[in-house]
mmCIF file of C-alpha atoms in Angstrom:
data_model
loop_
_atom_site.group_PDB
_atom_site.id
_atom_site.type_symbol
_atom_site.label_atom_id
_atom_site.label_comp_id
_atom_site.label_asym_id
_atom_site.label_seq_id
_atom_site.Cartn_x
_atom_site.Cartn_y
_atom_site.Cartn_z
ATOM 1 C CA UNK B 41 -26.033 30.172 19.514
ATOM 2 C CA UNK B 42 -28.299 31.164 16.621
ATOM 3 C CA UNK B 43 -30.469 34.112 18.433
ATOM 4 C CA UNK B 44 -26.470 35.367 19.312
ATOM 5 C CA UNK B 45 -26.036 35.417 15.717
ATOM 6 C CA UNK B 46 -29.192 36.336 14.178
ATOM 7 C CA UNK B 47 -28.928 39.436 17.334
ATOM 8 C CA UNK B 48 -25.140 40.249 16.166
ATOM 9 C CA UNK B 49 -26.282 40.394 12.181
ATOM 10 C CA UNK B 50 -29.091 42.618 13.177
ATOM 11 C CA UNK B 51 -26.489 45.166 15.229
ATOM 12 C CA UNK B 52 -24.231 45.069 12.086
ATOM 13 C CA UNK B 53 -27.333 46.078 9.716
ATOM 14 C CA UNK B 54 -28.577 48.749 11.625
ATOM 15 C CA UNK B 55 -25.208 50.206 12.577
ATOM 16 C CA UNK B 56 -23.726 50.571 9.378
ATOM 17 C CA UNK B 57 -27.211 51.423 7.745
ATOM 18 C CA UNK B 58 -27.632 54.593 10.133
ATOM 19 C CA UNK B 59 -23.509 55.144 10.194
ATOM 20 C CA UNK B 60 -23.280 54.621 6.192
ATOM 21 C CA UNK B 61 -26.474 56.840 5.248
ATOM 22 C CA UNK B 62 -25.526 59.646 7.938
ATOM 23 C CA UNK B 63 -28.937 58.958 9.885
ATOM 24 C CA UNK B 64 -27.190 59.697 13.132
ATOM 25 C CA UNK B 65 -23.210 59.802 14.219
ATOM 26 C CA UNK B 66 -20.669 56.953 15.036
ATOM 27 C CA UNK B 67 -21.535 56.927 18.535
ATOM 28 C CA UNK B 68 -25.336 56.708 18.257
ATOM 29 C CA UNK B 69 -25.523 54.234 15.514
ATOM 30 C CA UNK B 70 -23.697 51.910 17.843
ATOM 31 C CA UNK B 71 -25.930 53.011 20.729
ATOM 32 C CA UNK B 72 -29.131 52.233 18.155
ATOM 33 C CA UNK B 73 -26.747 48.785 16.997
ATOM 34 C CA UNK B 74 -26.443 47.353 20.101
ATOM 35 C CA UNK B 75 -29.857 48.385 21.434
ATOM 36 C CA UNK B 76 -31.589 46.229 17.947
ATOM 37 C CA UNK B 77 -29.200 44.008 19.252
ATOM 38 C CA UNK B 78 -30.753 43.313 22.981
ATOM 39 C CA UNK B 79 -34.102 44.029 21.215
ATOM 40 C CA UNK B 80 -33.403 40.700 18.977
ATOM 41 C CA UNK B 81 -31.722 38.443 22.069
ATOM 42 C CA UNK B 82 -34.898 39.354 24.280
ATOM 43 C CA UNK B 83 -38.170 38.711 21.545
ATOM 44 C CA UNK B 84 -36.397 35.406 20.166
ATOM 45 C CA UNK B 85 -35.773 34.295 23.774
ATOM 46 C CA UNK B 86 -39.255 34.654 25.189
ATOM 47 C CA UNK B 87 -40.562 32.995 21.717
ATOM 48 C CA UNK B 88 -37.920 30.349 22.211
ATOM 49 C CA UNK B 89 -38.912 30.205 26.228
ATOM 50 C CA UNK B 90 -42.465 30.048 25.555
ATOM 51 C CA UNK B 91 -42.277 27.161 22.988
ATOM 52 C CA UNK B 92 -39.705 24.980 25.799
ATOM 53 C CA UNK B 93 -42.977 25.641 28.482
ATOM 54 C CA UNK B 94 -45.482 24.363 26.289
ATOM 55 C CA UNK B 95 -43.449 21.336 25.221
ATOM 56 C CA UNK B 96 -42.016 21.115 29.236
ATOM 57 C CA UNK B 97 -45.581 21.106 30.374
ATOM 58 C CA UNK B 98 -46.846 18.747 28.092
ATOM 59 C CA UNK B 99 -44.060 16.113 29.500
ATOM 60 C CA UNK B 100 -44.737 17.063 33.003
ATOM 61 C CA UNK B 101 -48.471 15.992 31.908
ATOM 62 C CA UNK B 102 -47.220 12.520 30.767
ATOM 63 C CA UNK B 103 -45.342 12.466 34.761
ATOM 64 C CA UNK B 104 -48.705 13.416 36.348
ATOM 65 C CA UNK B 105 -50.742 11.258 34.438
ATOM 66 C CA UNK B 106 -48.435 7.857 35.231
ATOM 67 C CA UNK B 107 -47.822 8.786 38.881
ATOM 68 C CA UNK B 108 -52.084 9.211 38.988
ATOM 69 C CA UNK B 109 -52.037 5.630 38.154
ATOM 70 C CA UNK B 110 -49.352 4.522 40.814
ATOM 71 C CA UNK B 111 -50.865 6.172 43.341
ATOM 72 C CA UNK B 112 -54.038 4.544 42.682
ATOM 73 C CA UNK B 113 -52.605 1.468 42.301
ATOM 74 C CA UNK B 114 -51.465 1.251 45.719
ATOM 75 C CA UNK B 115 -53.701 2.927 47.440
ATOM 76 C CA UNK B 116 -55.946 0.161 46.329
ATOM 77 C CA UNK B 117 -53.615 -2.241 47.718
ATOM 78 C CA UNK B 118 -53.134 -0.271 50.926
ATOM 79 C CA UNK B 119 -56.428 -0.245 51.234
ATOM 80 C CA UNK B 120 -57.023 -3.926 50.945
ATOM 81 C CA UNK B 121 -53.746 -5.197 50.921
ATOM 82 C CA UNK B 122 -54.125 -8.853 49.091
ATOM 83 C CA UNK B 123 -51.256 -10.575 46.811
ATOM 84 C CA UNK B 124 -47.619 -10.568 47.254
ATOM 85 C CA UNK B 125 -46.503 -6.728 48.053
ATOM 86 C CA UNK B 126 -43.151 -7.341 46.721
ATOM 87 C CA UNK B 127 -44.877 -8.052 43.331
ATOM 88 C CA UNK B 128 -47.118 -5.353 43.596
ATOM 89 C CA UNK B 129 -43.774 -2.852 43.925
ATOM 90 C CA UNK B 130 -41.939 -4.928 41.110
ATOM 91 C CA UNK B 131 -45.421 -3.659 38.713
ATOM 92 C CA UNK B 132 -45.406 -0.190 40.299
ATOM 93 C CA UNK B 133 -41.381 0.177 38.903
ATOM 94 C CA UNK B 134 -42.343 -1.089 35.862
ATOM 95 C CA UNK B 135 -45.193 1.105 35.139
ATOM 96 C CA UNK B 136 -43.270 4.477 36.175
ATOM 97 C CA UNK B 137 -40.160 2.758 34.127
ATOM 98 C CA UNK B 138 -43.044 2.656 31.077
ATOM 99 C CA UNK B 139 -43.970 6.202 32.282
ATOM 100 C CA UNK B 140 -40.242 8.139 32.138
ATOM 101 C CA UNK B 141 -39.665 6.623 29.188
ATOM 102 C CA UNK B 142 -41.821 8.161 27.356
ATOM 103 C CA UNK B 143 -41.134 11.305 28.859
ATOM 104 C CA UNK B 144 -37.392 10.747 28.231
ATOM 105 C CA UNK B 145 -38.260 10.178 24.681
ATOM 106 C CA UNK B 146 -40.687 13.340 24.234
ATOM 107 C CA UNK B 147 -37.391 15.398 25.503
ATOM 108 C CA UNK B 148 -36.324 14.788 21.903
ATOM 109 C CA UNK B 149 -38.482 17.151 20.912
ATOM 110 C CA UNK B 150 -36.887 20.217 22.911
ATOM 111 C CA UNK B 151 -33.488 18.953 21.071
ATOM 112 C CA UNK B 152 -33.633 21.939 18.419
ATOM 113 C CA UNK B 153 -34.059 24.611 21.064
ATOM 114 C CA UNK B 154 -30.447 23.620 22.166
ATOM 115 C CA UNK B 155 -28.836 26.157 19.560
ATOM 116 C CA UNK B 156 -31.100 28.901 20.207
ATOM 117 C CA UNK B 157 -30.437 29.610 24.159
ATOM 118 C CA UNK B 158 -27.575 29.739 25.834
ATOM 119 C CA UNK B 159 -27.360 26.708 29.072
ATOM 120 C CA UNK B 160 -30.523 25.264 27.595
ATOM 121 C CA UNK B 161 -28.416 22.206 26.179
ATOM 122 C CA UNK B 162 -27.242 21.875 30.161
ATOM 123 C CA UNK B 163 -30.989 22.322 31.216
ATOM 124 C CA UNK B 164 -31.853 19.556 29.316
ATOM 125 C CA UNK B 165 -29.212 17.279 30.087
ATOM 126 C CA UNK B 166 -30.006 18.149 33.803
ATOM 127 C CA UNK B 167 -34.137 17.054 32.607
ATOM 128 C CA UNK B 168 -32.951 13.603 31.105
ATOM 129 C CA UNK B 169 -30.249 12.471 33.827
ATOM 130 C CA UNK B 170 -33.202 12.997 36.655
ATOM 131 C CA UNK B 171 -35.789 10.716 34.339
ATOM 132 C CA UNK B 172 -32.689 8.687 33.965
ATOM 133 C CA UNK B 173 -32.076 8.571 37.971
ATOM 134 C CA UNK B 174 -35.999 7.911 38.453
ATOM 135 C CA UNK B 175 -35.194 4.582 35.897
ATOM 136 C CA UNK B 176 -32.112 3.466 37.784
ATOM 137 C CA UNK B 177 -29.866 4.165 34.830
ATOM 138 C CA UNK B 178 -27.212 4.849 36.747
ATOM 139 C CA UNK B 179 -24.857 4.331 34.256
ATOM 140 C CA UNK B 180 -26.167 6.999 32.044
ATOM 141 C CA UNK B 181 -26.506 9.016 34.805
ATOM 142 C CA UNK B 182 -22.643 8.855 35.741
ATOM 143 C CA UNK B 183 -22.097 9.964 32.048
ATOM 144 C CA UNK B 184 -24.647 13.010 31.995
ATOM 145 C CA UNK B 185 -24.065 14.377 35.275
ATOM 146 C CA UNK B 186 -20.911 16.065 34.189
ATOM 147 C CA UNK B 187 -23.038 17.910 31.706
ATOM 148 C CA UNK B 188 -25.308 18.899 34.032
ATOM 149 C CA UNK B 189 -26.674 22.288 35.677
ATOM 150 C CA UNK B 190 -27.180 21.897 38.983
ATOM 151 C CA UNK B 191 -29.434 24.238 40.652
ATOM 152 C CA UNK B 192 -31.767 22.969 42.470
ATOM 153 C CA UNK B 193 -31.901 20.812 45.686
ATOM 154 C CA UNK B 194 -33.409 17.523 43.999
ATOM 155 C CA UNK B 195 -30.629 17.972 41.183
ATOM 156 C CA UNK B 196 -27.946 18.610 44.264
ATOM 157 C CA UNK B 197 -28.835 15.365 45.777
ATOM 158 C CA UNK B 198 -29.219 12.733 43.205
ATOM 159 C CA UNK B 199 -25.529 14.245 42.524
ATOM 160 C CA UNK B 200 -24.487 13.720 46.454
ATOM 161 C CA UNK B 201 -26.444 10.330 46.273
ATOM 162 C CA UNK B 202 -24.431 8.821 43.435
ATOM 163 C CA UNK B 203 -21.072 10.178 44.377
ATOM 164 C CA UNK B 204 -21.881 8.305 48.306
ATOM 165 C CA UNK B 205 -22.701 5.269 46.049
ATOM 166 C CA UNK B 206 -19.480 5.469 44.004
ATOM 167 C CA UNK B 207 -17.734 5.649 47.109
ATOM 168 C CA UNK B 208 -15.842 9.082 46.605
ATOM 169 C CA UNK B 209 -14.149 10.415 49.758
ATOM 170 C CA UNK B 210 -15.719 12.355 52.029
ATOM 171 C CA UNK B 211 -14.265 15.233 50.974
ATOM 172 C CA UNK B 212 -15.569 15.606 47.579
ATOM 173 C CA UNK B 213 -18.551 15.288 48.755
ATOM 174 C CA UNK B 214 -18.512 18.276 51.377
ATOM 175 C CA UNK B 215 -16.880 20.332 48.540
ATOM 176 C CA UNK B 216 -19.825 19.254 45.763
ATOM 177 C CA UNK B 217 -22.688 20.037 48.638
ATOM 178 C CA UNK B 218 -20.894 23.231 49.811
ATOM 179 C CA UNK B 219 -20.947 24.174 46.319
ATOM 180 C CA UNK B 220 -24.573 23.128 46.238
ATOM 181 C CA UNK B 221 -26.211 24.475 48.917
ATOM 182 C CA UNK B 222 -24.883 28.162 48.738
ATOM 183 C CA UNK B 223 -26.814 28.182 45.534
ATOM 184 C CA UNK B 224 -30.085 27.382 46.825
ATOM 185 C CA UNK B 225 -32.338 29.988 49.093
ATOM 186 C CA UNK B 226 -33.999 29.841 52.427
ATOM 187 C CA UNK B 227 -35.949 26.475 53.081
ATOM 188 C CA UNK B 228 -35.382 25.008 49.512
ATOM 189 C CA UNK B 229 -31.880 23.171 50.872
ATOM 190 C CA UNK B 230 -33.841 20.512 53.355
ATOM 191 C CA UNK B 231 -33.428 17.698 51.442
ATOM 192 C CA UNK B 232 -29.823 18.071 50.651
ATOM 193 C CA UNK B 233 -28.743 18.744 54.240
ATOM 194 C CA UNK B 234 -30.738 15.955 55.537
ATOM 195 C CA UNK B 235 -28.912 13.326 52.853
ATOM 196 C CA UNK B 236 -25.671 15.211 54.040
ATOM 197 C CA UNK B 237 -26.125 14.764 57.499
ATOM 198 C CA UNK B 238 -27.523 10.650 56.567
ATOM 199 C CA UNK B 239 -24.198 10.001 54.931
ATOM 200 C CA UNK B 240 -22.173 11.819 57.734
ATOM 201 C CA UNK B 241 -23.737 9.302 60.111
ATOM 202 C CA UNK B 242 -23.297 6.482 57.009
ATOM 203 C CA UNK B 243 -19.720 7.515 57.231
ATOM 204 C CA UNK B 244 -19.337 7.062 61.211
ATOM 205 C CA UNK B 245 -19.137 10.953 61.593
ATOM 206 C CA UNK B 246 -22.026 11.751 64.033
ATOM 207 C CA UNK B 247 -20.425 14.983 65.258
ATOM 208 C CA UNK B 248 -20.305 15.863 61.542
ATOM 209 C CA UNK B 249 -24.321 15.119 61.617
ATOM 210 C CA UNK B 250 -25.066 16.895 64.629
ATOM 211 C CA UNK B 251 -23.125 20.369 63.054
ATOM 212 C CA UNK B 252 -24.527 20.041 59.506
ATOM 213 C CA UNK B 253 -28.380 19.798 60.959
ATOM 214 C CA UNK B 254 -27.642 22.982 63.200
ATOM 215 C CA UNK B 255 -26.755 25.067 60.068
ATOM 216 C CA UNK B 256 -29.386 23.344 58.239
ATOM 217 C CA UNK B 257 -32.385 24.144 60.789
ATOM 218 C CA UNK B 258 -31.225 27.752 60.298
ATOM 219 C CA UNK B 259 -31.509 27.556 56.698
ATOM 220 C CA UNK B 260 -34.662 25.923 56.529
ATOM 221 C CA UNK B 261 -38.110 25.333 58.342
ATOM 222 C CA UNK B 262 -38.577 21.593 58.581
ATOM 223 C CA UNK B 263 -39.895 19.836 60.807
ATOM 224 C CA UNK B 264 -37.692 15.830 59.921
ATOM 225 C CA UNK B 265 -34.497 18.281 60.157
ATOM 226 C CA UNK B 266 -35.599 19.547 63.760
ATOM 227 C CA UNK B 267 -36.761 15.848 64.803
ATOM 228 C CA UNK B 268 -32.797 14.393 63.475
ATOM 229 C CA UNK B 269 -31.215 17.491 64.764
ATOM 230 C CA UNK B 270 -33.243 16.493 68.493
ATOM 231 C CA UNK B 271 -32.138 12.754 67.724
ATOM 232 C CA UNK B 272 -28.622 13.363 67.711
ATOM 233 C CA UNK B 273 -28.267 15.916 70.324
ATOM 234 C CA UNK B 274 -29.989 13.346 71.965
ATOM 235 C CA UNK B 275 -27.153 10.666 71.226
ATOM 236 C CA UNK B 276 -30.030 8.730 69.326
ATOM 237 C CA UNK B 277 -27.818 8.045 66.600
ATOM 238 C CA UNK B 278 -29.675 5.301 65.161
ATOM 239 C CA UNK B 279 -32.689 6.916 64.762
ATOM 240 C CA UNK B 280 -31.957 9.069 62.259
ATOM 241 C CA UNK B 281 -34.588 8.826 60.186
ATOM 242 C CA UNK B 282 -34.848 10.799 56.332
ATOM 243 C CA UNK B 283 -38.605 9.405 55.385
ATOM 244 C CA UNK B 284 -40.635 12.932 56.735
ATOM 245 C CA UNK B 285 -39.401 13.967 53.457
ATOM 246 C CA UNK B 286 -41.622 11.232 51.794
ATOM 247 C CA UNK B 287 -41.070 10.316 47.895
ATOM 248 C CA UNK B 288 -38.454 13.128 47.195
ATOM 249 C CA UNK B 289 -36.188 11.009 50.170
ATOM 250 C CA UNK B 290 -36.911 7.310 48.272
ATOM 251 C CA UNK B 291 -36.698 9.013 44.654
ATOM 252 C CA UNK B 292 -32.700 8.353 45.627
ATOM 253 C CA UNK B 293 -32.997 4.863 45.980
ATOM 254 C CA UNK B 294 -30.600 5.417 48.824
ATOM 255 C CA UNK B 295 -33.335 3.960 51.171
ATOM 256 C CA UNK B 296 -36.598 1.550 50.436
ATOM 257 C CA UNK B 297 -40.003 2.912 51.463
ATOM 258 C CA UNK B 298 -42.338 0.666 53.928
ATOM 259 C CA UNK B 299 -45.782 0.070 52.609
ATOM 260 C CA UNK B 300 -48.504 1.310 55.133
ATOM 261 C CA UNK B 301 -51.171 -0.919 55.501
ATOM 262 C CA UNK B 302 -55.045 0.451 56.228
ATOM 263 C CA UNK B 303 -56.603 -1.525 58.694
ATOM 264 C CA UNK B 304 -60.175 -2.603 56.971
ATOM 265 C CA UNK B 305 -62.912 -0.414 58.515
ATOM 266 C CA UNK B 306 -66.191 -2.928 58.550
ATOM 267 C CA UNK B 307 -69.558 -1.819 57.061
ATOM 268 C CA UNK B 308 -72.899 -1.557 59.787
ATOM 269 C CA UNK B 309 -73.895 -4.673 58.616
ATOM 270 C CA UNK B 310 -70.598 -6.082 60.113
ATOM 271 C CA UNK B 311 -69.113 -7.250 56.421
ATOM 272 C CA UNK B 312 -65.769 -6.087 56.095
ATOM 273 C CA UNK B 313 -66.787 -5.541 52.154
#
């Protein structure tokens, strides 16, 4: 990593400066060394950091600004709901297709930063395989995930989602969301116990379910976990139901979203338009 270097040529010049020219003894000039050396490692990493936030918000602009004109999309439709809906979802995927790839393509441009800071190259590799995921690559998504830092609970369950879809055994996935979840703090695991618990029942393990939603109503506050966790206590097996959790649920293609339809509200002059 260059700051590593550029932070390990900067200990060697100031320790044998001050040891060479007597400015202080052996033991302080590595003191002084390896205190220019944290000094170097901390100013190049916030320069680095603050150049990836600008660039990283600038993408996350290009998100917002595509998903703005989804959303208005079909809420126009929802709110009067003409055409063929299955088209109108077919233009909706191709528009936020359009959309992550251009934010898959501006990642290019945080490329350099990948020798400067250590785990940024994983970072970004993490970055592209969830664009990736949003596209349906899954392909490419197979091939990045190994490179991958996973560390948060959207990351965790595209990862859970895709080994269920490869149709690993059960018990790589316990050990990959085991692994997953006791990295993740109080109420920011919800999602990835709920997809456990979904491919527990997927799987014909209901007891499984039923013990996985316990733990994960005492890890989080969520309302969809109580209401499954009340479901199969209940022996309501089939209702299990994942879609309180909304986009971050369908953004795993694991389930398809119904379209809500607005009933038209007429106008005083009874015209329904």
């Amino acid at each position: 990593m260059y700051s590593l270097f550029l932070a390990a040529a900067a200990f060697i010049a100031v320790f044998f400066g001050f040891w060479k020219f007597e400015i202080s003894s052996l033991g302080w000039s590595i003191f002084w060394g390896f205190f220019v050396f944290a000094i170097t490692v901390l100013v190049i990493n916030l320069i680095i950091r603050r150049r990836i936030t600008d660039l990283m918000a600038e993408t996350q602009e290009i998100m917002n600004e595509g998903q703005r004109k989804i959303q208005v999309m079909l809420n126009r439709f929802q709110n009067r709901p003409t055409g063929d809906p299955k088209r109108l979802m077919a233009e909706a995927e191709k528009m936020q297709n359009k959309v992550l790839a251009e934010a898959l393509e501006f990642t290019d441009r945080l490329e350099p930063f990948r020798n400067w800071m250590p785990l940024f190259g994983k970072q970004l590799n993490t970055t592209r395989m969830q664009y990736l995921y949003q596209m349906k690559n899954f392909k490419k998504v197979d091939e990045l995930m190994p490179k991958c830092i996973i560390l948060d609970s959207m990351s965790a369950s595209m990862k859970l989602a895709r080994l269920y879809s490869n149709k690993a055994e059960i018990e790589e996935i316990e050990k990959v969301f085991n692994k997953s979840k006791s990295r993740l703090r109080y109420n920011q695991s919800a999602l990835l116990y709920a997809l456990m618990g979904w491919i527990y029942i997927k799987k014909n393990m209901p007891e499984k379910a039923h013990t996985t939603l316990v733990q994960a109503c005492k890890d989080n506050e969520n309302e969809t976990l109580k209401r499954n966790l009340d479901r199969l206590a209940n022996k309501k097996v089939r209702e299990y139901n994942n879609a309180g959790f909304g986009d971050e649920w369908y953004a795993l293609y694991l389930e398809n979203p119904k379209i809500q339809y607005r009933r038209q509200q007429p106008r005083m002059d009874g015209r329904p338009f």
